[in-house]
Amino acid sequence: MLPSAQAPLYEIKANLFKGLAHPARIRILELLAAAPGESAPVSYLLAETGLEASHLSQHLATLRKHRVVTSVRSANAVTYQLAHPGVSQLLAIARTFLLDSLAGSREQLRLAQQLPADHLAGGPAS
Amino acid sequence: MLPSAQAPLYEIKANLFKGLAHPARIRILELLAAAPGESAPVSYLLAETGLEASHLSQHLATLRKHRVVTSVRSANAVTYQLAHPGVSQLLAIARTFLLDSLAGSREQLRLAQQLPADHLAGGPAS
DNA sequence: TGATGGAATGATGAATCCATCATATCAGTG
DNA sequence: CACTGATATGATGGATTCATCATTCCATCA
């Protein structure tokens, strides 16, 4: 359930991130961000993602619910658009963060990825 | 489970957002972002959030797992720090986005918030 | 109006996440 | 070493989310 407008901001913020917390939705948003006008019809998203129609629709509903996208109906096709430039900014920063993080800690990844609390004592020389 | 380093980027990205998708974790990150050196000991976070110790620790573990924070132990106190400036950028952009979104659509909120498909006919006057 | 195609909704197990409790580790002190 | 304070981990119901299926809605065209 979406928090009401007077809910504490950190709760609303958590909900926004929750809305982005799914690979399919990330793909959808990136397709929109890359498309001209930051918008595209469902048929396009359907073709690009290869998702089942109702599944895609469900994710679009989630994005709509979180006000991350808006939709407009033209004839019997529906076009979706990013609701705010902040959305693509979030994606861009996430990408920077992740690439940086992945590149900067390749070695550490090997050690600490998720091994059982093996927090190093001496650090590898190589 | 965390995706391996060669998982598609959109999946890793979704996982990052999943790591942020909880009010308690947002609060923790904002406390860290606001603290000097973007770092603070667990005891501070404990006092500020009012969470139960083990609960807080669990969220910290999640953040660690997603590499959003790093931890250092000094004596028997542990200090946490944001792992990357991108994290506070994400929070800042989310705030901008949300404030903008809330301010810009107060009226729509009333109509469309999450009422059962009650797509307006006349709209409430008051 | 009836038929067609695109899109959305509802309902259902399976999987995941959260909060709580109990227990364990770690570092310092007596 | 036993003890204490600080932090972390494990296990457990209860809630939330996901994927799939069937059904419904909406606009156009015959």
CSV table of C-alpha atoms (C1' of nucleotides) in Angstrom, one decimal:
chain,number,residue,atom,x,y,z
A,1,MET,CA,0.0,0.0,0.0
A,2,LEU,CA,1.2,3.4,-0.9
A,3,PRO,CA,1.9,5.7,2.0
A,4,SER,CA,-0.4,8.7,2.2
A,5,ALA,CA,1.0,12.1,1.4
A,6,GLN,CA,1.7,12.9,5.1
A,7,ALA,CA,3.7,9.8,5.8
A,8,PRO,CA,7.3,10.4,6.8
A,9,LEU,CA,9.4,11.1,3.8
A,10,TYR,CA,11.8,8.2,4.4
A,11,GLU,CA,8.8,5.9,4.1
A,12,ILE,CA,7.7,7.4,0.8
A,13,LYS,CA,11.3,7.2,-0.4
A,14,ALA,CA,11.5,3.5,0.5
A,15,ASN,CA,8.4,3.0,-1.5
A,16,LEU,CA,9.9,4.7,-4.5
A,17,PHE,CA,12.9,2.4,-4.4
A,18,LYS,CA,10.6,-0.6,-3.9
A,19,GLY,CA,8.9,0.4,-7.1
A,20,LEU,CA,12.3,0.2,-8.9
A,21,ALA,CA,13.3,-3.0,-7.2
A,22,HIS,CA,12.7,-5.5,-10.0
A,23,PRO,CA,14.8,-6.3,-13.0
A,24,ALA,CA,11.8,-6.2,-15.4
A,25,ARG,CA,10.9,-2.7,-14.2
A,26,ILE,CA,14.4,-1.5,-14.5
A,27,ARG,CA,14.5,-2.7,-18.1
A,28,ILE,CA,11.2,-1.0,-18.8
A,29,LEU,CA,12.4,2.3,-17.4
A,30,GLU,CA,15.7,2.1,-19.3
A,31,LEU,CA,13.8,1.4,-22.5
A,32,LEU,CA,11.7,4.5,-21.9
A,33,ALA,CA,14.7,6.6,-20.9
A,34,ALA,CA,16.4,5.7,-24.1
A,35,ALA,CA,13.4,6.2,-26.3
A,36,PRO,CA,12.6,9.5,-28.1
A,37,GLY,CA,10.5,11.7,-25.8
A,38,GLU,CA,11.2,9.2,-23.0
A,39,SER,CA,8.1,7.5,-24.1
A,40,ALA,CA,7.0,4.4,-25.9
A,41,PRO,CA,3.9,2.3,-26.6
A,42,VAL,CA,3.2,-0.9,-24.8
A,43,SER,CA,3.7,-2.9,-28.0
A,44,TYR,CA,7.3,-1.7,-28.2
A,45,LEU,CA,8.0,-2.6,-24.6
A,46,LEU,CA,6.4,-5.9,-25.1
A,47,ALA,CA,8.6,-6.7,-28.1
A,48,GLU,CA,11.8,-5.5,-26.5
A,49,THR,CA,11.4,-7.2,-23.1
A,50,GLY,CA,9.8,-10.4,-24.4
A,51,LEU,CA,7.6,-10.5,-21.3
A,52,GLU,CA,4.1,-11.9,-21.3
A,53,ALA,CA,1.6,-9.2,-21.9
A,54,SER,CA,-0.2,-9.5,-18.6
A,55,HIS,CA,3.0,-9.7,-16.8
A,56,LEU,CA,4.3,-6.5,-18.4
A,57,SER,CA,1.0,-4.9,-17.7
A,58,GLN,CA,1.3,-5.8,-14.0
A,59,HIS,CA,4.8,-4.2,-13.8
A,60,LEU,CA,3.5,-1.1,-15.6
A,61,ALA,CA,0.7,-0.9,-13.1
A,62,THR,CA,3.3,-1.0,-10.3
A,63,LEU,CA,5.3,1.8,-11.9
A,64,ARG,CA,2.1,3.8,-12.4
A,65,LYS,CA,1.1,3.3,-8.8
A,66,HIS,CA,4.4,4.7,-7.7
A,67,ARG,CA,4.0,7.6,-10.1
A,68,VAL,CA,7.2,6.7,-11.9
A,69,VAL,CA,5.5,6.7,-15.3
A,70,THR,CA,2.4,8.2,-16.8
A,71,SER,CA,0.3,6.7,-19.5
A,72,VAL,CA,-1.8,8.0,-22.4
A,73,ARG,CA,-4.2,6.2,-24.5
A,74,SER,CA,-4.2,6.9,-28.3
A,75,ALA,CA,-6.8,4.8,-30.1
A,76,ASN,CA,-6.3,1.3,-28.8
A,77,ALA,CA,-2.6,1.7,-28.1
A,78,VAL,CA,-1.2,3.0,-24.8
A,79,THR,CA,1.9,5.0,-24.6
A,80,TYR,CA,4.0,5.2,-21.4
A,81,GLN,CA,6.3,8.0,-20.4
A,82,LEU,CA,8.7,8.7,-17.6
A,83,ALA,CA,7.0,10.9,-15.1
A,84,HIS,CA,10.0,12.9,-14.1
A,85,PRO,CA,13.6,13.5,-15.3
A,86,GLY,CA,14.7,12.4,-11.8
A,87,VAL,CA,13.9,8.8,-12.8
A,88,SER,CA,16.5,8.6,-15.5
A,89,GLN,CA,18.9,10.5,-13.2
A,90,LEU,CA,18.4,7.8,-10.6
A,91,LEU,CA,19.1,5.1,-13.2
A,92,ALA,CA,22.2,6.9,-14.4
A,93,ILE,CA,23.6,7.4,-10.9
A,94,ALA,CA,22.9,3.8,-10.1
A,95,ARG,CA,24.8,2.8,-13.2
A,96,THR,CA,27.8,4.9,-12.3
A,97,PHE,CA,27.7,3.7,-8.7
A,98,LEU,CA,27.6,0.0,-9.8
A,99,LEU,CA,30.2,0.2,-12.5
A,100,ASP,CA,32.5,2.1,-10.1
A,101,SER,CA,31.8,-0.4,-7.4
A,102,LEU,CA,32.3,-3.4,-9.6
A,103,ALA,CA,35.5,-2.1,-11.2
A,104,GLY,CA,36.9,-0.8,-7.9
A,105,SER,CA,36.6,-4.0,-6.0
A,106,ARG,CA,37.1,-6.9,-8.3
A,107,GLU,CA,39.7,-8.3,-6.0
A,108,GLN,CA,37.6,-7.8,-2.9
A,109,LEU,CA,34.7,-9.4,-4.6
A,110,ARG,CA,36.6,-12.6,-4.7
A,111,LEU,CA,37.3,-12.5,-1.0
A,112,ALA,CA,34.3,-11.0,0.5
A,113,GLN,CA,31.5,-11.6,-1.9
A,114,GLN,CA,29.4,-13.5,0.5
A,115,LEU,CA,31.7,-16.0,2.1
A,116,PRO,CA,30.9,-16.7,5.7
A,117,ALA,CA,32.3,-13.7,7.6
A,118,ASP,CA,35.8,-14.3,6.4
A,119,HIS,CA,36.9,-10.8,7.1
A,120,LEU,CA,40.5,-10.7,6.0
A,121,ALA,CA,43.4,-10.5,8.5
A,122,GLY,CA,46.3,-9.5,6.3
A,123,GLY,CA,45.0,-8.7,2.9
A,124,PRO,CA,46.3,-10.4,-0.2
A,125,ALA,CA,49.6,-9.0,-1.7
A,126,SER,CA,48.9,-9.5,-5.3
B,1,MET,CA,21.3,-14.0,-3.3
B,2,LEU,CA,23.4,-11.3,-4.8
B,3,PRO,CA,23.8,-11.6,-8.6
B,4,SER,CA,27.3,-12.5,-9.7
B,5,ALA,CA,29.5,-9.8,-11.3
B,6,GLN,CA,28.6,-11.1,-14.7
B,7,ALA,CA,24.8,-10.9,-14.3
B,8,PRO,CA,23.1,-8.5,-16.6
B,9,LEU,CA,23.4,-4.9,-15.3
B,10,TYR,CA,19.7,-4.3,-15.0
B,11,GLU,CA,19.5,-7.2,-12.6
B,12,ILE,CA,22.3,-5.9,-10.4
B,13,LYS,CA,20.6,-2.5,-10.6
B,14,ALA,CA,17.4,-3.9,-9.4
B,15,ASN,CA,19.2,-5.5,-6.5
B,16,LEU,CA,20.7,-2.2,-5.5
B,17,PHE,CA,17.3,-0.6,-5.3
B,18,LYS,CA,16.0,-3.6,-3.5
B,19,GLY,CA,18.7,-2.9,-0.9
B,20,LEU,CA,17.3,0.6,-0.5
B,21,ALA,CA,13.7,-0.5,-0.4
B,22,HIS,CA,13.0,-0.3,3.3
B,23,PRO,CA,12.2,2.7,5.5
B,24,ALA,CA,14.6,1.6,8.2
B,25,ARG,CA,17.5,1.4,5.7
B,26,ILE,CA,16.6,4.7,4.2
B,27,ARG,CA,16.8,6.3,7.7
B,28,ILE,CA,20.1,4.6,8.4
B,29,LEU,CA,21.5,5.9,5.1
B,30,GLU,CA,20.3,9.4,5.7
B,31,LEU,CA,21.8,9.4,9.1
B,32,LEU,CA,25.1,8.4,7.7
B,33,ALA,CA,24.8,10.9,4.8
B,34,ALA,CA,24.3,13.7,7.3
B,35,ALA,CA,26.9,12.6,9.8
B,36,PRO,CA,30.5,14.0,9.6
B,37,GLY,CA,32.6,11.8,7.4
B,38,GLU,CA,29.4,10.1,6.2
B,39,SER,CA,30.1,7.6,9.0
B,40,ALA,CA,28.7,6.8,12.4
B,41,PRO,CA,29.0,4.0,15.0
B,42,VAL,CA,26.2,1.5,15.5
B,43,SER,CA,25.4,2.9,18.9
B,44,TYR,CA,24.5,6.3,17.3
B,45,LEU,CA,22.3,4.6,14.7
B,46,LEU,CA,20.7,2.6,17.4
B,47,ALA,CA,19.9,5.7,19.5
B,48,GLU,CA,18.6,7.7,16.5
B,49,THR,CA,16.4,5.1,14.9
B,50,GLY,CA,15.1,3.4,18.1
B,51,LEU,CA,15.3,0.1,16.4
B,52,GLU,CA,16.0,-3.1,18.3
B,53,ALA,CA,19.7,-3.9,18.2
B,54,SER,CA,19.4,-7.2,16.3
B,55,HIS,CA,16.9,-5.7,13.9
B,56,LEU,CA,19.2,-2.8,13.1
B,57,SER,CA,22.1,-5.2,12.7
B,58,GLN,CA,20.1,-7.2,10.2
B,59,HIS,CA,19.4,-4.1,8.1
B,60,LEU,CA,23.1,-3.2,8.3
B,61,ALA,CA,24.0,-6.6,7.1
B,62,THR,CA,21.7,-6.1,4.1
B,63,LEU,CA,23.3,-2.8,3.3
B,64,ARG,CA,26.7,-4.4,3.6
B,65,LYS,CA,25.7,-7.2,1.4
B,66,HIS,CA,24.6,-4.8,-1.3
B,67,ARG,CA,27.9,-2.9,-0.8
B,68,VAL,CA,26.1,0.3,0.0
B,69,VAL,CA,28.1,0.7,3.3
B,70,THR,CA,31.3,-0.4,4.7
B,71,SER,CA,32.1,-1.2,8.3
B,72,VAL,CA,35.2,-0.8,10.5
B,73,ARG,CA,35.6,-2.2,14.0
B,74,SER,CA,37.4,0.0,16.6
B,75,ALA,CA,37.7,-1.8,19.9
B,76,ASN,CA,34.2,-3.2,20.5
B,77,ALA,CA,32.4,-0.5,18.6
B,78,VAL,CA,31.7,-0.8,14.9
B,79,THR,CA,31.6,2.3,12.6
B,80,TYR,CA,29.6,2.3,9.4
B,81,GLN,CA,30.3,4.5,6.4
B,82,LEU,CA,28.6,5.1,3.1
B,83,ALA,CA,30.5,3.1,0.5
B,84,HIS,CA,30.2,5.6,-2.4
B,85,PRO,CA,29.1,9.2,-2.9
B,86,GLY,CA,26.6,7.9,-5.3
B,87,VAL,CA,24.5,6.7,-2.4
B,88,SER,CA,23.8,10.1,-1.0
B,89,GLN,CA,23.2,11.3,-4.6
B,90,LEU,CA,20.6,8.7,-5.0
B,91,LEU,CA,18.9,9.8,-1.8
B,92,ALA,CA,19.1,13.5,-2.8
B,93,ILE,CA,17.6,12.9,-6.2
B,94,ALA,CA,14.9,10.7,-4.7
B,95,ARG,CA,14.0,13.5,-2.4
B,96,THR,CA,13.8,16.1,-5.2
B,97,PHE,CA,11.8,13.7,-7.3
B,98,LEU,CA,9.3,13.0,-4.5
B,99,LEU,CA,8.9,16.6,-3.3
B,100,ASP,CA,8.4,17.7,-6.8
B,101,SER,CA,6.0,14.9,-7.4
B,102,LEU,CA,4.0,15.5,-4.3
B,103,ALA,CA,3.8,19.2,-4.7
B,104,GLY,CA,2.9,19.0,-8.4
B,105,SER,CA,0.0,16.6,-8.0
B,106,ARG,CA,-1.7,17.2,-4.7
B,107,GLU,CA,-5.1,17.4,-6.4
B,108,GLN,CA,-4.6,14.3,-8.4
B,109,LEU,CA,-3.5,12.5,-5.3
B,110,ARG,CA,-6.9,13.0,-3.9
B,111,LEU,CA,-8.6,11.5,-6.9
B,112,ALA,CA,-6.3,8.8,-8.0
B,113,GLN,CA,-4.4,7.8,-4.9
B,114,GLN,CA,-5.5,4.2,-4.8
B,115,LEU,CA,-9.3,4.3,-4.8
B,116,PRO,CA,-10.8,1.3,-6.5
B,117,ALA,CA,-10.9,2.4,-10.1
B,118,ASP,CA,-13.1,5.3,-9.2
B,119,HIS,CA,-11.9,7.3,-12.1
B,120,LEU,CA,-13.6,10.5,-11.5
B,121,ALA,CA,-16.8,11.8,-13.0
B,122,GLY,CA,-17.1,15.1,-11.3
B,123,GLY,CA,-14.4,15.5,-8.8
B,124,PRO,CA,-15.0,16.6,-5.2
B,125,ALA,CA,-15.4,20.3,-4.8
B,126,SER,CA,-14.0,20.9,-1.3
C,1,DT,C1',-24.2,-4.9,-32.9
C,2,DG,C1',-20.8,-8.5,-33.0
C,3,DA,C1',-16.1,-9.5,-33.7
C,4,DT,C1',-11.2,-8.5,-33.2
C,5,DG,C1',-6.9,-7.1,-31.0
C,6,DG,C1',-4.4,-4.5,-27.5
C,7,DA,C1',-4.1,-3.7,-22.7
C,8,DA,C1',-5.6,-4.3,-17.8
C,9,DT,C1',-7.3,-6.8,-13.9
C,10,DG,C1',-8.3,-10.8,-10.6
C,11,DA,C1',-7.0,-15.0,-8.5
C,12,DT,C1',-3.8,-18.6,-7.3
C,13,DG,C1',0.5,-21.2,-5.4
C,14,DA,C1',5.6,-20.3,-4.9
C,15,DA,C1',9.1,-17.6,-3.4
C,16,DT,C1',10.9,-13.7,-0.8
C,17,DC,C1',11.1,-10.4,2.9
C,18,DC,C1',10.2,-8.7,7.6
C,19,DA,C1',10.0,-8.6,12.8
C,20,DT,C1',10.8,-11.0,16.8
C,21,DC,C1',13.2,-14.1,19.8
C,22,DA,C1',17.2,-16.7,21.2
C,23,DT,C1',21.9,-17.5,20.7
C,24,DA,C1',26.6,-16.5,19.3
C,25,DT,C1',30.9,-13.8,18.6
C,26,DC,C1',34.2,-10.3,19.7
C,27,DA,C1',37.0,-7.1,22.7
C,28,DG,C1',37.9,-5.4,26.8
C,29,DT,C1',38.0,-5.8,32.2
C,30,DG,C1',38.3,-7.7,36.8
D,1,DC,C1',39.3,-17.5,32.8
D,2,DA,C1',34.5,-15.8,33.8
D,3,DC,C1',31.9,-11.6,33.0
D,4,DT,C1',30.1,-7.6,30.6
D,5,DG,C1',28.7,-4.6,26.9
D,6,DA,C1',28.4,-4.2,21.9
D,7,DT,C1',27.3,-6.2,17.7
D,8,DA,C1',26.1,-10.1,14.7
D,9,DT,C1',23.9,-14.4,13.2
D,10,DG,C1',20.1,-18.1,13.1
D,11,DA,C1',15.5,-19.6,13.1
D,12,DT,C1',10.6,-18.9,13.1
D,13,DG,C1',5.7,-17.4,11.9
D,14,DG,C1',3.3,-13.7,9.3
D,15,DA,C1',3.1,-10.6,5.6
D,16,DT,C1',4.3,-9.1,1.0
D,17,DT,C1',5.7,-9.9,-3.8
D,18,DC,C1',6.2,-12.6,-8.1
D,19,DA,C1',4.8,-15.5,-12.1
D,20,DT,C1',1.2,-17.7,-14.4
D,21,DC,C1',-3.4,-18.4,-15.9
D,22,DA,C1',-8.1,-17.0,-17.0
D,23,DT,C1',-11.0,-13.3,-17.6
D,24,DT,C1',-12.5,-8.5,-18.5
D,25,DC,C1',-12.3,-3.9,-20.5
D,26,DC,C1',-11.8,-0.6,-24.2
D,27,DA,C1',-11.6,1.1,-28.9
D,28,DT,C1',-11.9,0.1,-33.7
D,29,DC,C1',-13.9,-1.9,-37.8
D,30,DA,C1',-17.0,-4.8,-40.5
